[in-house]
Amino acid sequence: MTPIGIFDSGYGGLTILRQIRQLMPQYDYLYLGDNARAPYGTRSFEVVYEFTLQAVKRLFQEGCPLVILACNTASAKALRSIQQNDLPGIDPSRRVLGVVRPTAEIVGEMTKTKHIGIFATPGTVRSNTYELEIAKLHPKLKVTGVACPMWVPLVENNEAHLPGADYFVKKKAEELLAADPLIDTVILGCTHYPILLEKIKEFMPQGINIIPQGKYVADSLQNYLHRHPDMQQRLSQNGTLHLLTTEQPSQFNENASIFLNNPVEAQRIILQ
Ligand code: DGL
């Protein structure tokens, strides 16, 4: 089996996996959530890089020729180093792709005011990766990022739909609009945040476009595979999904089943 590897610090990447599988159900997928060490968003560059590299190596060992970092924090803080410094030594024929670039590509068409907002983890916001990627592609856009350190813990602890989450969502929605009232398009720049989508919509004025990235990452992957038939042919196609987590599987299974609308059975692994 040579599945597509999908990695996230926890449950968030399942929002990306779901969209990718919807578009390309024929491939085999291996999901890895580092739930025991989530969240990554408040960790240093070095630690996010180290954890992400461990995960990528593990997914390679499991046979994945291609790994998607379905995590903005890992894409922002580790992707480039892994692509440029590690991959040539590990196996130059394998590929690691992220989620920031496919998202940056599509924002140009979405905004009328040319003012974009980003909700993301502190790590992603501090890295300025979205600003840099968007500036390369759409130099006229004004980008404002707001870090939401409490949002991932709300999702990881299954608190996202409870009234307690309202306070944290409202606070950040107000902060973003106070920073730039002309924003008409907001990117959810963390793969956990689509779980909070309904709440985010509740606290943002109507007419503001809130964009989860899953669909665009899936479209971009499909496009990538069309352009790289050598990689496409290496991927096995039995339509299977296997899940790995660094936490105890019972809790993961329960939460992941809700995300994926199907009962799942994850296996626990230790990353090092
Ligand atoms: N879901 C991840 C992201 O897209 C990471 C969240 C975290 O672990 O802080 O940024």
mmCIF file of C-alpha atoms and ligand atoms in Angstrom:
data_model
loop_
_atom_site.group_PDB
_atom_site.id
_atom_site.type_symbol
_atom_site.label_atom_id
_atom_site.label_comp_id
_atom_site.label_asym_id
_atom_site.label_seq_id
_atom_site.Cartn_x
_atom_site.Cartn_y
_atom_site.Cartn_z
ATOM 1 C CA MET A 1 0.000 0.000 0.000
ATOM 2 C CA THR A 2 1.303 3.475 -0.902
ATOM 3 C CA PRO A 3 -1.263 5.866 0.599
ATOM 4 C CA ILE A 4 -1.385 9.644 0.656
ATOM 5 C CA GLY A 5 -0.240 10.738 4.128
ATOM 6 C CA ILE A 6 -2.192 13.491 5.849
ATOM 7 C CA PHE A 7 -0.711 15.041 8.958
ATOM 8 C CA ASP A 8 -2.014 17.422 11.599
ATOM 9 C CA SER A 9 -1.252 18.186 15.223
ATOM 10 C CA GLY A 10 -4.681 16.751 16.113
ATOM 11 C CA TYR A 11 -8.200 16.602 14.724
ATOM 12 C CA GLY A 12 -8.016 19.678 12.491
ATOM 13 C CA GLY A 13 -6.536 17.880 9.502
ATOM 14 C CA LEU A 14 -9.643 15.720 9.353
ATOM 15 C CA THR A 15 -11.463 18.754 7.887
ATOM 16 C CA ILE A 16 -8.953 18.660 5.030
ATOM 17 C CA LEU A 17 -8.972 14.873 4.740
ATOM 18 C CA ARG A 18 -12.748 14.865 4.404
ATOM 19 C CA GLN A 19 -12.662 17.234 1.438
ATOM 20 C CA ILE A 20 -9.761 15.451 -0.236
ATOM 21 C CA ARG A 21 -11.496 12.079 0.058
ATOM 22 C CA GLN A 22 -14.738 13.529 -1.223
ATOM 23 C CA LEU A 23 -12.952 14.714 -4.359
ATOM 24 C CA MET A 24 -10.642 11.708 -4.773
ATOM 25 C CA PRO A 25 -12.150 8.699 -2.982
ATOM 26 C CA GLN A 26 -10.155 6.233 -5.072
ATOM 27 C CA TYR A 27 -6.831 6.715 -3.267
ATOM 28 C CA ASP A 28 -5.686 5.160 -0.015
ATOM 29 C CA TYR A 29 -5.163 7.576 2.876
ATOM 30 C CA LEU A 30 -3.175 7.385 6.075
ATOM 31 C CA TYR A 31 -4.012 10.101 8.621
ATOM 32 C CA LEU A 32 -1.708 10.948 11.503
ATOM 33 C CA GLY A 33 -2.841 13.200 14.351
ATOM 34 C CA ASP A 34 -0.244 14.112 16.978
ATOM 35 C CA ASN A 35 -3.026 14.604 19.539
ATOM 36 C CA ALA A 36 -0.781 13.843 22.504
ATOM 37 C CA ARG A 37 1.332 16.915 21.708
ATOM 38 C CA ALA A 38 -1.349 19.268 20.309
ATOM 39 C CA PRO A 39 -1.678 22.187 20.143
ATOM 40 C CA TYR A 40 1.328 23.148 18.063
ATOM 41 C CA GLY A 41 0.193 26.740 17.562
ATOM 42 C CA THR A 42 1.797 28.091 20.704
ATOM 43 C CA ARG A 43 5.075 26.180 20.292
ATOM 44 C CA SER A 44 8.422 27.494 19.031
ATOM 45 C CA PHE A 45 9.665 27.165 15.478
ATOM 46 C CA GLU A 46 12.218 24.535 16.527
ATOM 47 C CA VAL A 47 9.697 22.329 18.286
ATOM 48 C CA VAL A 48 7.069 22.491 15.525
ATOM 49 C CA TYR A 49 9.785 21.655 12.994
ATOM 50 C CA GLU A 50 11.094 18.745 15.075
ATOM 51 C CA PHE A 51 7.622 17.240 15.679
ATOM 52 C CA THR A 52 6.568 17.699 12.061
ATOM 53 C CA LEU A 53 9.731 16.071 10.738
ATOM 54 C CA GLN A 54 9.144 13.075 13.023
ATOM 55 C CA ALA A 55 5.609 12.750 11.664
ATOM 56 C CA VAL A 56 6.712 13.035 8.032
ATOM 57 C CA LYS A 57 9.406 10.385 8.538
ATOM 58 C CA ARG A 58 6.858 8.077 10.130
ATOM 59 C CA LEU A 59 4.408 8.512 7.259
ATOM 60 C CA PHE A 60 7.240 7.796 4.811
ATOM 61 C CA GLN A 61 8.100 4.627 6.759
ATOM 62 C CA GLU A 62 4.468 3.593 6.470
ATOM 63 C CA GLY A 63 4.826 3.794 2.686
ATOM 64 C CA CYS A 64 3.424 7.233 1.800
ATOM 65 C CA PRO A 65 5.158 8.700 -1.281
ATOM 66 C CA LEU A 66 3.318 11.987 -0.704
ATOM 67 C CA VAL A 67 2.511 13.739 2.580
ATOM 68 C CA ILE A 68 0.165 16.699 3.004
ATOM 69 C CA LEU A 69 0.797 18.862 6.046
ATOM 70 C CA ALA A 70 -2.898 19.514 6.765
ATOM 71 C CA CYS A 71 -1.815 21.960 9.424
ATOM 72 C CA ASN A 72 -1.137 25.639 8.838
ATOM 73 C CA THR A 73 1.237 25.889 11.770
ATOM 74 C CA ALA A 74 3.396 23.053 10.439
ATOM 75 C CA SER A 75 3.102 24.407 6.888
ATOM 76 C CA ALA A 76 4.174 27.856 8.093
ATOM 77 C CA LYS A 77 6.979 26.770 10.375
ATOM 78 C CA ALA A 78 8.360 23.493 9.048
ATOM 79 C CA LEU A 79 7.426 22.878 5.410
ATOM 80 C CA ARG A 80 10.147 24.875 3.729
ATOM 81 C CA SER A 81 12.950 23.445 5.902
ATOM 82 C CA ILE A 82 11.707 19.910 5.341
ATOM 83 C CA GLN A 83 11.399 20.410 1.571
ATOM 84 C CA GLN A 84 14.759 22.108 1.175
ATOM 85 C CA ASN A 85 16.974 20.584 3.858
ATOM 86 C CA ASP A 86 15.584 17.196 4.854
ATOM 87 C CA LEU A 87 13.852 15.697 1.844
ATOM 88 C CA PRO A 88 16.958 15.508 -0.385
ATOM 89 C CA GLY A 89 18.695 13.390 2.287
ATOM 90 C CA ILE A 90 15.696 11.225 3.203
ATOM 91 C CA ASP A 91 14.287 10.441 -0.253
ATOM 92 C CA PRO A 92 14.253 13.066 -3.004
ATOM 93 C CA SER A 93 11.511 11.199 -4.877
ATOM 94 C CA ARG A 94 8.937 11.765 -2.126
ATOM 95 C CA ARG A 95 6.986 14.963 -1.685
ATOM 96 C CA VAL A 96 5.649 17.039 1.194
ATOM 97 C CA LEU A 97 3.029 19.708 0.446
ATOM 98 C CA GLY A 98 1.307 22.256 2.679
ATOM 99 C CA VAL A 99 -1.985 24.135 2.966
ATOM 100 C CA VAL A 100 -0.927 27.790 2.977
ATOM 101 C CA ARG A 101 -0.050 28.174 -0.703
ATOM 102 C CA PRO A 102 -3.311 26.677 -2.103
ATOM 103 C CA THR A 103 -5.248 29.002 0.200
ATOM 104 C CA ALA A 104 -3.199 32.081 -0.698
ATOM 105 C CA GLU A 105 -3.785 31.345 -4.393
ATOM 106 C CA ILE A 106 -7.562 31.679 -4.248
ATOM 107 C CA VAL A 107 -8.108 34.734 -2.019
ATOM 108 C CA GLY A 108 -7.543 37.233 -4.839
ATOM 109 C CA GLU A 109 -10.828 36.273 -6.515
ATOM 110 C CA MET A 110 -12.841 36.383 -3.316
ATOM 111 C CA THR A 111 -12.471 39.931 -2.097
ATOM 112 C CA LYS A 112 -13.996 43.105 -3.482
ATOM 113 C CA THR A 113 -12.552 45.495 -0.897
ATOM 114 C CA LYS A 114 -9.062 43.925 -1.244
ATOM 115 C CA HIS A 115 -8.911 43.653 2.548
ATOM 116 C CA ILE A 116 -8.408 40.117 3.867
ATOM 117 C CA GLY A 117 -8.522 38.824 7.420
ATOM 118 C CA ILE A 118 -6.887 35.656 8.728
ATOM 119 C CA PHE A 119 -7.726 33.756 11.880
ATOM 120 C CA ALA A 120 -4.843 31.431 12.728
ATOM 121 C CA THR A 121 -2.710 30.076 15.548
ATOM 122 C CA PRO A 122 -0.160 32.375 17.212
ATOM 123 C CA GLY A 123 2.612 30.451 15.429
ATOM 124 C CA THR A 124 1.114 30.956 11.981
ATOM 125 C CA VAL A 125 0.353 34.640 12.601
ATOM 126 C CA ARG A 126 3.823 35.322 13.991
ATOM 127 C CA SER A 127 5.476 33.611 11.021
ATOM 128 C CA ASN A 128 3.818 36.091 8.582
ATOM 129 C CA THR A 129 3.600 33.226 6.099
ATOM 130 C CA TYR A 130 0.159 34.209 4.815
ATOM 131 C CA GLU A 131 1.190 37.831 4.326
ATOM 132 C CA LEU A 132 4.301 36.735 2.411
ATOM 133 C CA GLU A 133 2.566 34.127 0.250
ATOM 134 C CA ILE A 134 -0.375 36.411 -0.553
ATOM 135 C CA ALA A 135 1.941 39.336 -1.345
ATOM 136 C CA LYS A 136 3.742 37.196 -3.949
ATOM 137 C CA LEU A 137 0.505 36.325 -5.719
ATOM 138 C CA HIS A 138 -1.765 39.317 -5.029
ATOM 139 C CA PRO A 139 0.453 42.279 -4.128
ATOM 140 C CA LYS A 140 -2.478 44.707 -3.814
ATOM 141 C CA LEU A 141 -4.261 42.900 -0.990
ATOM 142 C CA LYS A 142 -4.097 44.144 2.578
ATOM 143 C CA VAL A 143 -3.820 41.202 4.987
ATOM 144 C CA THR A 144 -4.541 41.340 8.720
ATOM 145 C CA GLY A 145 -3.951 38.284 10.909
ATOM 146 C CA VAL A 146 -5.385 37.679 14.360
ATOM 147 C CA ALA A 147 -4.040 34.887 16.575
ATOM 148 C CA CYS A 148 -6.643 32.769 18.368
ATOM 149 C CA PRO A 149 -4.703 30.668 20.894
ATOM 150 C CA MET A 150 -7.831 29.332 22.618
ATOM 151 C CA TRP A 151 -9.633 28.012 19.555
ATOM 152 C CA VAL A 152 -7.621 24.811 19.007
ATOM 153 C CA PRO A 153 -7.929 23.701 22.663
ATOM 154 C CA LEU A 154 -11.702 24.250 22.360
ATOM 155 C CA VAL A 155 -11.806 21.893 19.378
ATOM 156 C CA GLU A 156 -9.353 19.333 20.777
ATOM 157 C CA ASN A 157 -11.380 19.146 23.990
ATOM 158 C CA ASN A 158 -14.726 18.880 22.242
ATOM 159 C CA GLU A 159 -15.918 22.225 23.623
ATOM 160 C CA ALA A 160 -16.393 23.975 20.273
ATOM 161 C CA HIS A 161 -20.191 23.775 20.245
ATOM 162 C CA LEU A 162 -20.751 24.727 23.866
ATOM 163 C CA PRO A 163 -21.722 28.234 25.048
ATOM 164 C CA GLY A 164 -18.322 28.693 26.718
ATOM 165 C CA ALA A 165 -16.745 28.934 23.272
ATOM 166 C CA ASP A 166 -18.821 32.036 22.439
ATOM 167 C CA TYR A 167 -16.659 34.343 24.527
ATOM 168 C CA PHE A 168 -13.435 33.371 22.764
ATOM 169 C CA VAL A 169 -14.922 33.519 19.272
ATOM 170 C CA LYS A 170 -16.666 36.860 19.783
ATOM 171 C CA LYS A 171 -13.542 38.420 21.240
ATOM 172 C CA LYS A 172 -11.414 37.512 18.211
ATOM 173 C CA ALA A 173 -14.107 38.460 15.686
ATOM 174 C CA GLU A 174 -14.238 41.931 17.248
ATOM 175 C CA GLU A 175 -10.465 42.186 17.367
ATOM 176 C CA LEU A 176 -10.147 41.432 13.649
ATOM 177 C CA LEU A 177 -12.778 43.945 12.563
ATOM 178 C CA ALA A 178 -11.381 46.610 14.861
ATOM 179 C CA ALA A 179 -7.970 46.096 13.267
ATOM 180 C CA ASP A 180 -9.404 46.519 9.747
ATOM 181 C CA PRO A 181 -13.097 47.388 9.293
ATOM 182 C CA LEU A 182 -12.816 47.052 5.487
ATOM 183 C CA ILE A 183 -12.262 43.297 5.589
ATOM 184 C CA ASP A 184 -14.803 41.411 3.451
ATOM 185 C CA THR A 185 -13.090 38.009 3.306
ATOM 186 C CA VAL A 186 -11.736 35.975 6.201
ATOM 187 C CA ILE A 187 -9.554 32.899 5.801
ATOM 188 C CA LEU A 188 -9.742 30.222 8.474
ATOM 189 C CA GLY A 189 -5.980 29.716 8.495
ATOM 190 C CA CYS A 190 -6.034 26.776 10.879
ATOM 191 C CA THR A 191 -7.500 23.423 9.946
ATOM 192 C CA HIS A 192 -9.225 23.111 13.326
ATOM 193 C CA TYR A 193 -11.328 26.234 12.810
ATOM 194 C CA PRO A 194 -13.960 24.871 10.393
ATOM 195 C CA ILE A 195 -15.320 23.052 13.450
ATOM 196 C CA LEU A 196 -16.086 26.515 14.856
ATOM 197 C CA LEU A 197 -17.503 27.835 11.572
ATOM 198 C CA GLU A 198 -21.106 28.263 12.728
ATOM 199 C CA LYS A 199 -20.001 30.137 15.825
ATOM 200 C CA ILE A 200 -17.620 32.333 13.848
ATOM 201 C CA LYS A 201 -20.435 33.241 11.437
ATOM 202 C CA GLU A 202 -22.638 34.140 14.398
ATOM 203 C CA PHE A 203 -20.189 36.785 15.574
ATOM 204 C CA MET A 204 -19.131 38.226 12.204
ATOM 205 C CA PRO A 205 -21.339 40.715 10.314
ATOM 206 C CA GLN A 206 -23.331 39.208 7.455
ATOM 207 C CA GLY A 207 -21.775 39.761 4.077
ATOM 208 C CA ILE A 208 -18.300 38.832 5.241
ATOM 209 C CA ASN A 209 -17.078 35.786 3.410
ATOM 210 C CA ILE A 210 -15.628 33.183 5.810
ATOM 211 C CA ILE A 211 -13.456 30.672 4.000
ATOM 212 C CA PRO A 212 -12.509 27.231 5.276
ATOM 213 C CA GLN A 213 -9.597 25.933 3.219
ATOM 214 C CA GLY A 214 -10.442 22.232 2.742
ATOM 215 C CA LYS A 215 -12.034 22.543 -0.690
ATOM 216 C CA TYR A 216 -9.154 24.593 -2.078
ATOM 217 C CA VAL A 217 -6.490 22.277 -0.689
ATOM 218 C CA ALA A 218 -8.344 19.328 -2.247
ATOM 219 C CA ASP A 219 -8.631 21.083 -5.639
ATOM 220 C CA SER A 220 -4.975 22.000 -5.519
ATOM 221 C CA LEU A 221 -3.940 18.407 -4.730
ATOM 222 C CA GLN A 222 -6.017 17.093 -7.610
ATOM 223 C CA ASN A 223 -4.366 19.609 -9.890
ATOM 224 C CA TYR A 224 -0.924 18.649 -8.563
ATOM 225 C CA LEU A 225 -1.554 14.980 -9.315
ATOM 226 C CA HIS A 226 -2.656 15.833 -12.867
ATOM 227 C CA ARG A 227 0.560 17.729 -13.366
ATOM 228 C CA HIS A 228 2.688 14.969 -11.800
ATOM 229 C CA PRO A 229 1.607 11.652 -13.325
ATOM 230 C CA ASP A 230 4.801 10.035 -11.987
ATOM 231 C CA MET A 231 3.567 10.696 -8.434
ATOM 232 C CA GLN A 232 -0.042 9.912 -9.270
ATOM 233 C CA GLN A 233 0.970 6.467 -10.543
ATOM 234 C CA ARG A 234 2.854 5.647 -7.361
ATOM 235 C CA LEU A 235 -0.275 6.058 -5.216
ATOM 236 C CA SER A 236 -2.294 2.938 -4.461
ATOM 237 C CA GLN A 237 -6.004 3.091 -5.199
ATOM 238 C CA ASN A 238 -8.159 0.870 -2.987
ATOM 239 C CA GLY A 239 -10.205 3.646 -1.377
ATOM 240 C CA THR A 240 -9.062 2.815 2.188
ATOM 241 C CA LEU A 241 -8.518 5.072 5.189
ATOM 242 C CA HIS A 242 -6.314 4.282 8.178
ATOM 243 C CA LEU A 243 -5.801 6.574 11.112
ATOM 244 C CA LEU A 244 -2.907 6.921 13.534
ATOM 245 C CA THR A 245 -2.854 9.007 16.692
ATOM 246 C CA THR A 246 -0.266 9.607 19.381
ATOM 247 C CA GLU A 247 -3.020 9.667 22.073
ATOM 248 C CA GLN A 248 -5.147 6.828 23.370
ATOM 249 C CA PRO A 249 -7.373 5.818 20.457
ATOM 250 C CA SER A 250 -10.716 5.647 22.323
ATOM 251 C CA GLN A 251 -11.222 9.425 22.571
ATOM 252 C CA PHE A 252 -9.770 9.956 19.107
ATOM 253 C CA ASN A 253 -12.131 7.381 17.588
ATOM 254 C CA GLU A 254 -15.151 9.043 19.102
ATOM 255 C CA ASN A 255 -14.232 12.548 17.902
ATOM 256 C CA ALA A 256 -12.884 11.476 14.515
ATOM 257 C CA SER A 257 -16.079 9.521 13.804
ATOM 258 C CA ILE A 258 -18.074 12.723 14.246
ATOM 259 C CA PHE A 259 -15.802 14.620 11.831
ATOM 260 C CA LEU A 260 -15.895 11.891 9.229
ATOM 261 C CA ASN A 261 -19.505 10.713 9.675
ATOM 262 C CA ASN A 262 -18.273 7.143 9.952
ATOM 263 C CA PRO A 263 -17.056 4.957 12.796
ATOM 264 C CA VAL A 264 -13.246 4.778 12.753
ATOM 265 C CA GLU A 265 -10.642 2.801 14.622
ATOM 266 C CA ALA A 266 -7.332 4.521 15.022
ATOM 267 C CA GLN A 267 -4.112 2.915 16.098
ATOM 268 C CA ARG A 268 -1.816 4.499 18.658
ATOM 269 C CA ILE A 269 1.791 5.202 17.721
ATOM 270 C CA ILE A 270 4.684 6.904 19.451
ATOM 271 C CA LEU A 271 6.558 9.571 17.528
ATOM 272 C CA GLN A 272 10.211 10.154 18.259
HETATM 273 N N1 DGL B 1 -4.607 22.604 12.874
HETATM 274 C C1 DGL B 1 -3.362 23.250 12.919
HETATM 275 C C2 DGL B 1 -3.273 24.436 12.019
HETATM 276 O O1 DGL B 1 -3.845 24.394 10.956
HETATM 277 C C3 DGL B 1 -2.631 23.370 14.222
HETATM 278 C C4 DGL B 1 -3.361 23.748 15.401
HETATM 279 C C5 DGL B 1 -2.502 23.608 16.640
HETATM 280 O O2 DGL B 1 -2.068 22.495 16.926
HETATM 281 O O3 DGL B 1 -2.290 24.618 17.296
HETATM 282 O O4 DGL B 1 -2.621 25.394 12.321
#
